[in-house]
Coordinates of C-alpha atoms and ligand atoms in Angstrom, one line a residue:
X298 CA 231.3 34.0 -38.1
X299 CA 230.0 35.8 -35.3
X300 CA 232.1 38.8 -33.5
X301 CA 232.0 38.8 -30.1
X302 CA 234.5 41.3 -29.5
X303 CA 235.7 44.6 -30.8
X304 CA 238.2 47.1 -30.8
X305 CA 238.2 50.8 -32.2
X306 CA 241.8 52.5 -32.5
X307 CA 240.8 55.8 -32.4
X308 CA 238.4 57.7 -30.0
X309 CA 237.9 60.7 -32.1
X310 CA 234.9 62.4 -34.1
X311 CA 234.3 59.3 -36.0
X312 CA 235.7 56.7 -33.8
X313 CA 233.9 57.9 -30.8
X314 CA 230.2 58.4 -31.9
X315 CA 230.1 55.4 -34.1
X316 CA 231.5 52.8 -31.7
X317 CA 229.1 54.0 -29.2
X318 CA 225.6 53.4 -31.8
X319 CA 227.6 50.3 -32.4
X320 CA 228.1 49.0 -28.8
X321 CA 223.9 50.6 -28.2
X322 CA 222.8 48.1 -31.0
X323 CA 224.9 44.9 -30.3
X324 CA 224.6 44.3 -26.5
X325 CA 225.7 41.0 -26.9
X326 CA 229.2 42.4 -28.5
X327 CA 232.1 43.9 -26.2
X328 CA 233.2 47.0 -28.0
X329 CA 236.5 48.2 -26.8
X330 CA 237.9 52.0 -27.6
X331 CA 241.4 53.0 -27.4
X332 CA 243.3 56.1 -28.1
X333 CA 246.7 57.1 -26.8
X334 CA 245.4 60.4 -25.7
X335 CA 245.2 59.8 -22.5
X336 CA 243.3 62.9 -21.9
X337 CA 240.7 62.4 -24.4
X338 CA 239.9 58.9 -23.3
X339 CA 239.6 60.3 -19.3
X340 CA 237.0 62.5 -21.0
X341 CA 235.4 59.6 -22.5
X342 CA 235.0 57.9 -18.8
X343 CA 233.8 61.0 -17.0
X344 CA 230.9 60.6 -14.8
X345 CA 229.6 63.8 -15.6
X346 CA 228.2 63.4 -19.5
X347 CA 228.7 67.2 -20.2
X348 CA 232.1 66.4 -20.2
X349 CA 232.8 64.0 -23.1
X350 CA 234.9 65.1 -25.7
X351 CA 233.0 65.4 -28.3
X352 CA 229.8 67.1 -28.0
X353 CA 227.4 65.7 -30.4
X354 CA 223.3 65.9 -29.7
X355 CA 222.0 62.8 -28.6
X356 CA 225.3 61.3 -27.6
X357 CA 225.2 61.9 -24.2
X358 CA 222.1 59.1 -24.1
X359 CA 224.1 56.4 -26.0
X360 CA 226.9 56.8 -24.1
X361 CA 225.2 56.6 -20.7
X362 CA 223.4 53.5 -22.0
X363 CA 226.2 51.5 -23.4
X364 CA 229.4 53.0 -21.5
X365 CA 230.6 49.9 -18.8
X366 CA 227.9 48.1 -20.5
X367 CA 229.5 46.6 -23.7
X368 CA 231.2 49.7 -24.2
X369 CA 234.7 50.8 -22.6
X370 CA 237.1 53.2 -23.5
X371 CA 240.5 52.5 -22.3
X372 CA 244.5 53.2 -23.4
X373 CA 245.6 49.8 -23.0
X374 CA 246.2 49.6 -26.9
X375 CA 247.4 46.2 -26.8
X376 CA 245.1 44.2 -24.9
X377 CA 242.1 45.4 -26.3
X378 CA 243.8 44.5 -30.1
X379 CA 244.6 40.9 -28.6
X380 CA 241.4 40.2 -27.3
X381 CA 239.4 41.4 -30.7
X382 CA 238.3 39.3 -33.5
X383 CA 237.5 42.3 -35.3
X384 CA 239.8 46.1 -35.0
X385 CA 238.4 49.3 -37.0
X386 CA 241.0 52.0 -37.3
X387 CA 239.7 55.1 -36.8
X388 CA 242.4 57.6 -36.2
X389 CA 243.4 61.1 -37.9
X390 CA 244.6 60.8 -42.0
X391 CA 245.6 64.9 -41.8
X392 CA 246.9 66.2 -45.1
X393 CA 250.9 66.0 -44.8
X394 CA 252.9 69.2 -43.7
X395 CA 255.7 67.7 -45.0
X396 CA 258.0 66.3 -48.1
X397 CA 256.7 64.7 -50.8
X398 CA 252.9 65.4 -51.0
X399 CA 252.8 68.5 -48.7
X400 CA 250.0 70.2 -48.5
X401 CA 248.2 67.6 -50.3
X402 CA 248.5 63.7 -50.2
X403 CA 247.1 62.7 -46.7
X404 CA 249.3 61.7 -44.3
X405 CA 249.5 58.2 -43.5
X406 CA 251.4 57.5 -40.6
X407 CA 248.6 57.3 -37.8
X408 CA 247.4 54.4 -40.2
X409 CA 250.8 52.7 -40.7
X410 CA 251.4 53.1 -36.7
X411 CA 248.3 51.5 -35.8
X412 CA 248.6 48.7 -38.5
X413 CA 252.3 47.3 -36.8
X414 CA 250.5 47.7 -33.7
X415 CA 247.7 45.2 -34.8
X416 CA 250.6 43.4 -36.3
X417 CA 253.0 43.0 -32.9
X418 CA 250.4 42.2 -30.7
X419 CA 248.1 39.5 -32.9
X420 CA 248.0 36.1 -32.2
X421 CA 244.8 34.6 -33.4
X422 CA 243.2 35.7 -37.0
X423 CA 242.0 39.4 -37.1
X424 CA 239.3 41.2 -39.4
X425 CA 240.9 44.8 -40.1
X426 CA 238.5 47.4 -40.8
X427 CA 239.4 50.9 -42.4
X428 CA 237.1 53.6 -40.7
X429 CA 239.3 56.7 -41.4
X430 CA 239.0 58.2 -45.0
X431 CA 242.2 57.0 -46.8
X432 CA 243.9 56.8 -50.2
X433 CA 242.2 54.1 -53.0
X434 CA 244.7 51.4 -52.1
X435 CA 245.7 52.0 -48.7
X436 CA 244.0 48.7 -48.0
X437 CA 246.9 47.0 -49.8
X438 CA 249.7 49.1 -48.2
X439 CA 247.7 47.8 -44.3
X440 CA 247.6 44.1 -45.7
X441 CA 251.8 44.3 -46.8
X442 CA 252.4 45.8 -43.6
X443 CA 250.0 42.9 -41.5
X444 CA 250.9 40.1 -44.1
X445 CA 255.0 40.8 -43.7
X446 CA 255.6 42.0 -40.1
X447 CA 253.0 40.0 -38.5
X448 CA 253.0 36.8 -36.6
X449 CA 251.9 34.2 -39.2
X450 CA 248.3 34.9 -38.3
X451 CA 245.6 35.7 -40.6
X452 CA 244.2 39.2 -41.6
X453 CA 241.3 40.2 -43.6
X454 CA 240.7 44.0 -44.8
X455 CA 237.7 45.7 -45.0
X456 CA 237.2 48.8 -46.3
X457 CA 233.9 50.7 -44.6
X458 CA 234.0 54.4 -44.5
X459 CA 232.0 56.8 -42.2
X460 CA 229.5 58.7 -44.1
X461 CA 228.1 60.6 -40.4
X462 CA 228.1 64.1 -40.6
X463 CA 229.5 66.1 -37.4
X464 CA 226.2 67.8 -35.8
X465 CA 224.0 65.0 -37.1
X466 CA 226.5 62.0 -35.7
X467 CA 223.7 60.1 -33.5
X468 CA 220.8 60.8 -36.3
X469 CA 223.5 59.7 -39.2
X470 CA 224.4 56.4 -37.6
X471 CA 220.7 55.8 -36.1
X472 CA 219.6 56.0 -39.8
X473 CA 222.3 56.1 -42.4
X474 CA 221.2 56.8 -46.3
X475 CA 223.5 53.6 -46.7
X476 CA 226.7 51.5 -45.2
X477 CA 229.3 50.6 -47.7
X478 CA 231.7 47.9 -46.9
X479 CA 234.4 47.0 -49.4
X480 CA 236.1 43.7 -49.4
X481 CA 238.0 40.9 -50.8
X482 CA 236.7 39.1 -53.7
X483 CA 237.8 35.4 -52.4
X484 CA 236.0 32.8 -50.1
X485 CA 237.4 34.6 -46.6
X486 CA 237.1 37.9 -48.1
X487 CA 233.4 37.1 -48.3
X488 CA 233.3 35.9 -44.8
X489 CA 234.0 39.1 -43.5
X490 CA 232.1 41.1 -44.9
X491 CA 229.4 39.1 -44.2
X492 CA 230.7 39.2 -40.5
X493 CA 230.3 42.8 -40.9
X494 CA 226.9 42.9 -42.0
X495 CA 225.9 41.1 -39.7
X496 CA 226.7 43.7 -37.4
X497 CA 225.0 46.5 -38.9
X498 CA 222.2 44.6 -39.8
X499 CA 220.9 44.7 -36.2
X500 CA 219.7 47.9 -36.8
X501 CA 220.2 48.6 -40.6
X502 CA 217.8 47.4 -43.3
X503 CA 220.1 44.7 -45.4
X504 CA 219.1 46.9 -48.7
X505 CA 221.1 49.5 -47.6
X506 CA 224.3 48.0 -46.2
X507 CA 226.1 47.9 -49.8
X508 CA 229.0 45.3 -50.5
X509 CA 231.7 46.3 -53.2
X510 CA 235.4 45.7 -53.8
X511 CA 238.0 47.1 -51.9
X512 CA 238.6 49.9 -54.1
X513 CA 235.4 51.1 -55.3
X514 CA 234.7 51.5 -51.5
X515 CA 238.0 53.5 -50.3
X516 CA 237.3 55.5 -53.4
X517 CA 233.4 56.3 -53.0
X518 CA 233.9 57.7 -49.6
X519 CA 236.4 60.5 -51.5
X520 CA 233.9 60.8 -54.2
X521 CA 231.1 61.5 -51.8
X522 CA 232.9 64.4 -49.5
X523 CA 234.0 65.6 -53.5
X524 CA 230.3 66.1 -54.7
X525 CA 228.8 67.6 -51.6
X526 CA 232.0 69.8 -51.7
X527 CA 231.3 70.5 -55.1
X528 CA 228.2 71.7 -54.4
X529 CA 228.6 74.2 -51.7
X530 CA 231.4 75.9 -54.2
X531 CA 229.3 75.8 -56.9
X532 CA 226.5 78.0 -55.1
X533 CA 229.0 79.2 -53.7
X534 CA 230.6 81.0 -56.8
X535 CA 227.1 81.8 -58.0
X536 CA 226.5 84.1 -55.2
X537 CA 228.4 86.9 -56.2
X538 CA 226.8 86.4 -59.2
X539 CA 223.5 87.3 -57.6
X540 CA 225.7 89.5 -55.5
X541 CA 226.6 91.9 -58.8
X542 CA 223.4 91.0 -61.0
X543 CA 220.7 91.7 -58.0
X544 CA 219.6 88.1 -58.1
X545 CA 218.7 86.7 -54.4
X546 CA 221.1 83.4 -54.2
X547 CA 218.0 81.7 -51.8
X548 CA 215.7 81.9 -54.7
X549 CA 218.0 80.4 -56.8
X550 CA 218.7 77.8 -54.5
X551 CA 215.4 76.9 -54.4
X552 CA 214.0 77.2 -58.0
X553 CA 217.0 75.2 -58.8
X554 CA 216.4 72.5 -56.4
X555 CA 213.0 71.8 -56.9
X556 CA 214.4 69.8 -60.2
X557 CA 214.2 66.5 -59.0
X558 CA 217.5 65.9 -60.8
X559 CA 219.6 68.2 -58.7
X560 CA 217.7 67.9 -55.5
X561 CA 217.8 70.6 -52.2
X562 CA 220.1 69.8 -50.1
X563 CA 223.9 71.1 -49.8
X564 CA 222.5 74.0 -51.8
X565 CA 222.9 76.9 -48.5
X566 CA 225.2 79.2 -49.5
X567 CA 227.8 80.5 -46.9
X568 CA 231.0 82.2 -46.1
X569 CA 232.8 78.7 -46.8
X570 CA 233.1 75.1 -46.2
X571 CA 234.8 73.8 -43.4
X572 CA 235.0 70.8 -41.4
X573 CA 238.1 67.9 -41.1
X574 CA 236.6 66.3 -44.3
X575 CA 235.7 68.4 -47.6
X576 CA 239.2 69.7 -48.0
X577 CA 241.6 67.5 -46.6
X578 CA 239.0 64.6 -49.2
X579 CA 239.4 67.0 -52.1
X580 CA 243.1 67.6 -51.9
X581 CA 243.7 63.8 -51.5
X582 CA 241.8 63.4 -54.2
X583 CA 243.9 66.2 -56.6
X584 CA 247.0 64.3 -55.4
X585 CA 246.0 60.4 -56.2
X586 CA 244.3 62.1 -59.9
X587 CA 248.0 64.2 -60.2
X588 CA 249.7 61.1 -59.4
X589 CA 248.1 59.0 -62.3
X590 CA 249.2 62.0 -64.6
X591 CA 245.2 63.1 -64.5
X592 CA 246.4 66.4 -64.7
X593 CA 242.4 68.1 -66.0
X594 CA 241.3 66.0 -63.3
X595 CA 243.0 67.2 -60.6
X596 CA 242.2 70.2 -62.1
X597 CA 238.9 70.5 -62.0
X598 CA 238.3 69.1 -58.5
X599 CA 241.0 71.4 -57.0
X600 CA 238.9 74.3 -58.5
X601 CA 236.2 73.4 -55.9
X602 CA 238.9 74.1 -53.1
X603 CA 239.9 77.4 -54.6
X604 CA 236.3 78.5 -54.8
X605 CA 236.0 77.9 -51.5
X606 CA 239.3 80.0 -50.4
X607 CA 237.9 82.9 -52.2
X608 CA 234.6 82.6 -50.6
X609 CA 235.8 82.7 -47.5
X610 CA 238.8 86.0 -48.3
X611 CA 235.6 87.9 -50.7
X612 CA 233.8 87.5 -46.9
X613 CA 236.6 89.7 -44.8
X614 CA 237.5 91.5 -48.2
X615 CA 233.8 92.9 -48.1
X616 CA 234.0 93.6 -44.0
X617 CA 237.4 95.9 -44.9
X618 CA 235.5 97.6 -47.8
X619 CA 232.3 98.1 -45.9
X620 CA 233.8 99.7 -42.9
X621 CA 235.3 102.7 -45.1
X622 CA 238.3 100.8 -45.9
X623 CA 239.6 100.5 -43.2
X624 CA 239.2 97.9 -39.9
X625 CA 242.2 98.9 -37.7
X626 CA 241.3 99.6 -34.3
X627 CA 237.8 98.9 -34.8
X628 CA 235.7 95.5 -33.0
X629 CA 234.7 93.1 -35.0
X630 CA 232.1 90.5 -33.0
X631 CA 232.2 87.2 -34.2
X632 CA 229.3 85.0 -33.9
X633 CA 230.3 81.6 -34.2
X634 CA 234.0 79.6 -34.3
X635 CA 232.5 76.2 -35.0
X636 CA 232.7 74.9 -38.7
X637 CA 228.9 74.5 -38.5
X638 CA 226.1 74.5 -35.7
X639 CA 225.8 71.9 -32.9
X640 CA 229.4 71.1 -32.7
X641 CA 232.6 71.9 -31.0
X642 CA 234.5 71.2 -34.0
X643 CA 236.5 73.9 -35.9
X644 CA 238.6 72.3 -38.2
X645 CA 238.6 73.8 -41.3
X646 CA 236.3 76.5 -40.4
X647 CA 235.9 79.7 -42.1
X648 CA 235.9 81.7 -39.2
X649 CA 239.3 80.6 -38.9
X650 CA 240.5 82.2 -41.8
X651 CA 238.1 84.9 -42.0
X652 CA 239.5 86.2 -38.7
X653 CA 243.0 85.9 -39.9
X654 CA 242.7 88.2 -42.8
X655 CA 241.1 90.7 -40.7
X656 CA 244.0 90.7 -37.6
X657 CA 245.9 91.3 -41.1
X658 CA 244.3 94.1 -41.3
X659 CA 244.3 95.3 -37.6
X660 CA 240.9 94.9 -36.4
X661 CA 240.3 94.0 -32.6
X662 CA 238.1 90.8 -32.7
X663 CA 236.1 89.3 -30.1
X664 CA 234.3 86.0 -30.6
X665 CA 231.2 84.5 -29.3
X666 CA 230.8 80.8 -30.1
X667 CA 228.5 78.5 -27.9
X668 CA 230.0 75.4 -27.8
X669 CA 233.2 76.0 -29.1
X670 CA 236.6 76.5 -25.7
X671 CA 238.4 79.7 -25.5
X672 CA 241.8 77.4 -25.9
X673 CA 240.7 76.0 -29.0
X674 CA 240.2 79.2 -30.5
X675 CA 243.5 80.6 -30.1
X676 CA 245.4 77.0 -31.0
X677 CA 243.3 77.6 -34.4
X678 CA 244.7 81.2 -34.8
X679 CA 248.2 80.1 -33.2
X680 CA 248.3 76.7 -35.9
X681 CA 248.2 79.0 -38.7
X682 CA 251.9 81.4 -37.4
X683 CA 251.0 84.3 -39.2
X684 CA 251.5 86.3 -36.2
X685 CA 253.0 85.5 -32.1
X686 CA 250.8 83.8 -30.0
X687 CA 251.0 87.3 -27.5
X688 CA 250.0 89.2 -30.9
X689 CA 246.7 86.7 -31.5
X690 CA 245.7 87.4 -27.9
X691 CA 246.4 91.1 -27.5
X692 CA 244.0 91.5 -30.9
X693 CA 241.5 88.9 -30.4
X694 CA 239.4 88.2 -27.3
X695 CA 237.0 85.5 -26.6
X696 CA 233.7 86.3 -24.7
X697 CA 231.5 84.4 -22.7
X698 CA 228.4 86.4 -23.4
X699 CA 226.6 87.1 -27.0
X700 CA 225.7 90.7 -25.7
X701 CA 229.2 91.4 -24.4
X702 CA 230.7 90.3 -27.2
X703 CA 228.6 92.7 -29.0
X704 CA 229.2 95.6 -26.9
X705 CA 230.4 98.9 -29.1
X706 CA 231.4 97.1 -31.8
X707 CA 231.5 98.2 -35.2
X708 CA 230.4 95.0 -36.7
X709 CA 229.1 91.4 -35.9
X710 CA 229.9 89.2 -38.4
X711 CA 228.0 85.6 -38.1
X712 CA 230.3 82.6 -39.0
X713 CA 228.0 79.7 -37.5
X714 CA 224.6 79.1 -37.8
X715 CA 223.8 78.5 -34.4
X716 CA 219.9 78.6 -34.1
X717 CA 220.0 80.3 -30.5
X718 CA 221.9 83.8 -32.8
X719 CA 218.0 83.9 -34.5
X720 CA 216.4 84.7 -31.1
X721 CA 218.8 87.0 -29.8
X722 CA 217.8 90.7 -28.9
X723 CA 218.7 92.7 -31.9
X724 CA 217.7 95.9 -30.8
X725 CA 219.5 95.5 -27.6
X726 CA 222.8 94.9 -29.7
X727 CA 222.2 97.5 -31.7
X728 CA 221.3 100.3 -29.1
X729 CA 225.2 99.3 -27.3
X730 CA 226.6 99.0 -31.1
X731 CA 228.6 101.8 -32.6
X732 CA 226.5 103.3 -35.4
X733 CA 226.5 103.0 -38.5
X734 CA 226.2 99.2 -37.1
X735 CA 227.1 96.8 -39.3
X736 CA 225.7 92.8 -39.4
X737 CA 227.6 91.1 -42.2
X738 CA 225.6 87.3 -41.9
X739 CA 227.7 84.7 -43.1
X740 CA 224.8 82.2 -43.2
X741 CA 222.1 84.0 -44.2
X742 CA 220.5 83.2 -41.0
X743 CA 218.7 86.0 -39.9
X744 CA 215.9 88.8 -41.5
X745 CA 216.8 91.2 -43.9
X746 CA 214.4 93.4 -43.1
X747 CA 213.8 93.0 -39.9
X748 CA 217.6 93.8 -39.4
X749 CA 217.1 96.8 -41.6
X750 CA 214.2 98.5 -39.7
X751 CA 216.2 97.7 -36.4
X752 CA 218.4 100.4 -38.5
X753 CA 221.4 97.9 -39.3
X754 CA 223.6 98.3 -42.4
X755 CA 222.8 94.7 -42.7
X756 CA 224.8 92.2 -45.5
X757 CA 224.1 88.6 -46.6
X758 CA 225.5 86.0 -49.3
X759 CA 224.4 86.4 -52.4
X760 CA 221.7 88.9 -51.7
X761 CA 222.3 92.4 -52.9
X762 CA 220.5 95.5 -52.3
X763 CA 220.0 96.1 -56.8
X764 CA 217.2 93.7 -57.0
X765 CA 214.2 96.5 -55.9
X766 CA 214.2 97.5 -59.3
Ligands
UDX52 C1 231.0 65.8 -44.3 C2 230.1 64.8 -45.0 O1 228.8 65.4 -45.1 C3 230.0 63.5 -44.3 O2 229.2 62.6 -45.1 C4 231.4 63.0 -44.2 O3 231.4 61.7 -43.5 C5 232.3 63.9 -43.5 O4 232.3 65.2 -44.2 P1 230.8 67.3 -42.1 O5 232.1 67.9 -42.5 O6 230.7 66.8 -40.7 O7 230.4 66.0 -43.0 O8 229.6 68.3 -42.3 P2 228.7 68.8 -43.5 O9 227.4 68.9 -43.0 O10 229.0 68.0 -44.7 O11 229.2 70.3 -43.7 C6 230.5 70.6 -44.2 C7 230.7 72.1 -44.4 O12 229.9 72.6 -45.5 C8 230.3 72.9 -43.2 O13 231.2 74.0 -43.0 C9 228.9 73.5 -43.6 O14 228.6 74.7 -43.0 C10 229.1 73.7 -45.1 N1 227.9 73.7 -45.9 C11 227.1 72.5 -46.0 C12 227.5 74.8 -46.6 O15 228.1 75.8 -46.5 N2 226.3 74.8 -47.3 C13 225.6 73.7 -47.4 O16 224.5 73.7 -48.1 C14 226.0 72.5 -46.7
ADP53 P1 238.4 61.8 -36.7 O1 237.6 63.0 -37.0 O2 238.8 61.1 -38.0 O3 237.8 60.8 -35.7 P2 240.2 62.7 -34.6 O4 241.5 63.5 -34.7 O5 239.0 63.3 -33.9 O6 239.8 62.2 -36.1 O7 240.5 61.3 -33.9 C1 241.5 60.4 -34.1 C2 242.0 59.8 -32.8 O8 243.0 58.8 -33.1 C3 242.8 60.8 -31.9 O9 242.1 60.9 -30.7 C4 244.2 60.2 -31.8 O10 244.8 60.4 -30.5 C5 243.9 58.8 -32.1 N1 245.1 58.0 -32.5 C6 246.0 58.4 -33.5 N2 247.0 57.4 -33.7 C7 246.7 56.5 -32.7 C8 247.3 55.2 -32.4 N3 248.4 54.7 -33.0 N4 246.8 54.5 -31.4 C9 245.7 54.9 -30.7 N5 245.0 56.1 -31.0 C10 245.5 56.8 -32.0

């Protein structure tokens, strides 16, 4: 079967990015994207690239390539399902703020909206494909809904889950490690899957495009964001180990991951993970392992979230007890807002809660982020109704300059590891810094010592000052 036309529900991080590669590297293919943002998809059609809502490197380029091409991004919801052979849904699974589940289970109802959508408007036979990070089983919960509501046409599932990572987007679709696509084990179940490899296999090497089952595929994308997870916590935890012990966590790291079994990557330690993923994967997963009555499962995966809530408190903690025990009053700088470099996205992000704790405490803190918008900032700080929305923006400001943000502060903490923080002037920072001057680096980005001859009282992860014996 060959798919001439496609529709993405969803114009998101995920939905956004990969539809676009997608539409680059099947010209013959009309790729339709629809949100009901209206906003979002205006964005999406602005002439000017700089303004698309997402900002991604290398986007821009696809987008200008593809957009009115074989790419369009529209809000008709309807048409664009009833014209599509093919529909991926791509919109938000957040973890549930409310009733049974809270706090936990991820929410479904973006997914159970967009699946009686598909369901009202088909008319002719429709491949479904899951590109949000769901449940194990929500496949069967989409098919009840499209099997019992719709109108006597055919649906087939697929399950085929976004491995991109924000920052890398354009690089992680261009070249992916692998493409999973789970589907049904029967005759039609086989011929779309094959549809769908067909698709990536215009620019994806078949050997990598894996085919399971339903399950194992819903479940491997969990698994996945789990490890990597896993392994950020686990440095994580064993930097203030090298913190107390006068071990340097970078060395470590390294002589650690120079065993071909473990591997480097995902070994940086920082002040946290963030991101709309790791935590939002991890709790999902707790829930589906509680939920079996897996109770040391969900146990010992839910230990990789708590690691990373007390990475990210030891971080302000250590600010507090630094600055004499006391932050009230005093500017705190941060650099960064975004939950990593070369994105606008701060879901998740450390800085969040970093910053949070330390309005706790008082401080006056004025942030410096690149990419990230003064708006977004304070609907983070607002989101999490510890204090008024007057209270967040009386205490923290925004800045629009590295070097005014730095301006007689007491301390500059670094929350992101944008490169362009390594090349700042950190003598001219510290001349208009009040002294002592403090550089707490939550990414271990910049030069001890360097830092230390400028004459900061300069602090990293998992590096103390015990190992010159
Ligand atoms: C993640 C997965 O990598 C991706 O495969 C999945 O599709 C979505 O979730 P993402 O959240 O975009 O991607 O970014 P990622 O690069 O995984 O980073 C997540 C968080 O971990 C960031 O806050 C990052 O700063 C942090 N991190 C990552 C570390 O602190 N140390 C590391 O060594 C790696
Ligand atoms: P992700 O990171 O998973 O892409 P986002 O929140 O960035 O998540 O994007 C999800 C998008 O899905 C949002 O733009 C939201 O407006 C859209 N969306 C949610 N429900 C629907 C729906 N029923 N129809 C169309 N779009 C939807």
């Amino acid at each position: 079967m060959r798919i001439k036309n496609i529709c993405c529900i969803g114009a998101g991080y995920v939905g956004g990015p990969t539809m676009s590669v997608l539409a680059l590297k099947n010209p013959n293919i009309r790729v339709t994207v629809v949100d009901i943002n209206e906003e979002r998809i205006a964005a999406w059609n602005d002439s000017e690239l700089d303004n698309l809502p997402i900002y991604e490197p290398g986007l821009k380029d696809v987008v200008k390539e593809a957009r009115g091409r074989n790419l369009f991004f529209t809000t008709e919801v309807e048409k664009a399902i009833d014209e599509a052979e093919m529909i991926f849904i791509s919109v938000n699974t957040p973890t549930k703020t409310y009733g049974k589940g809270k706090g936990m289970a991820a929410d479904l109802k973006y997914i159970e909206l967009s699946a009686r959508q598909i369901a009202k408007v088909a008319k002719s036979d429709k491949i479904v494909v899951e590109k949000s990070t769901l449940p194990v089983r929500t496949a069967q919960a989409i098919k009840d809904i499209l099997d019992h509501t719709g109108n006597g046409v055919r649906f087939q599932i697929l399950s085929n889950p976004e491995f991109l990572a924000e920052g890398t987007a354009i690089q992680d679709l261009m070249d992916p490690d692998r493409v999973l696509i789970g589907g049904e084990e029967s005759d039609d179940g086989k011929e779309a899957i094959d549809a769908l490899v067909d698709i990536y296999a215009t620019w994806i090497p078949k050997e990598k495009i894996l085919t399971t089952n339903v399950w194992s595929s819903e479940l491997s994308k969990l698994v996945a964001n789990a490890f990597l997870a896993q392994r950020v916590s686990s440095i994580n935890a064993i930097s203030e180990l090298c913190e107390v012990t006068g071990a340097d966590v970078r060395e470590v790291s390294r002589a650690i991951g120079m065993d071909s079994r473990i591997g480097p990557k995902f070994l940086q330690s920082s002040v946290g993970f963030g991101g709309s993923c790791f935590q939002k994967d991890i709790l999902n997963l707790v829930y589906i392992a509680k939920s079996y009555g897996l109770k040391e499962v969900a146990d010992y995966w839910e230990q990789v979230i708590l690691m990373n809530d007390h990475q990210k408190i030891r971080f302000a903690e250590n600010i507090v007890s630094k600055l004499y025990n006391t932050v009230s009053g005093k500017k705190i700088t941060f650099l960064g807002w975004a939950f990593k470099k070369d994105t606008n996205d701060t879901r998740e992000s450390a800085a969040i809660y970093v910053a949070d704790a330390l309005l706790n405490e008082q401080a006056e803190i004025t942030v410096y982020d690149p990419k990230v918008s003064e708006e977004r900032i304070y609907a983070d700080l607002d989101y999490l109704n510890t204090r008024s929305p007057e209270e967040n923006r009386r205490l923290l400001k925004v800045a629009l300059n590295p070097y005014q943000a730095c301006k007689s502060t007491h301390a500059v903490a670094i929350l992101t590891e944008w490169d362009e923080f390594k090349s700042y002037n950190w003598e001219k920072i510290y001349e208009s810094a009040v002294k002592p001057a403090f550089v707490f680096d939550g990414r271990n980005i910049l030069d001890s010592q360097s830092m230390r001859e400028i004459g900061f009282q300069y602090q990293s992860i998992g590096i103390s000052n015990l190992n010159k014996i």
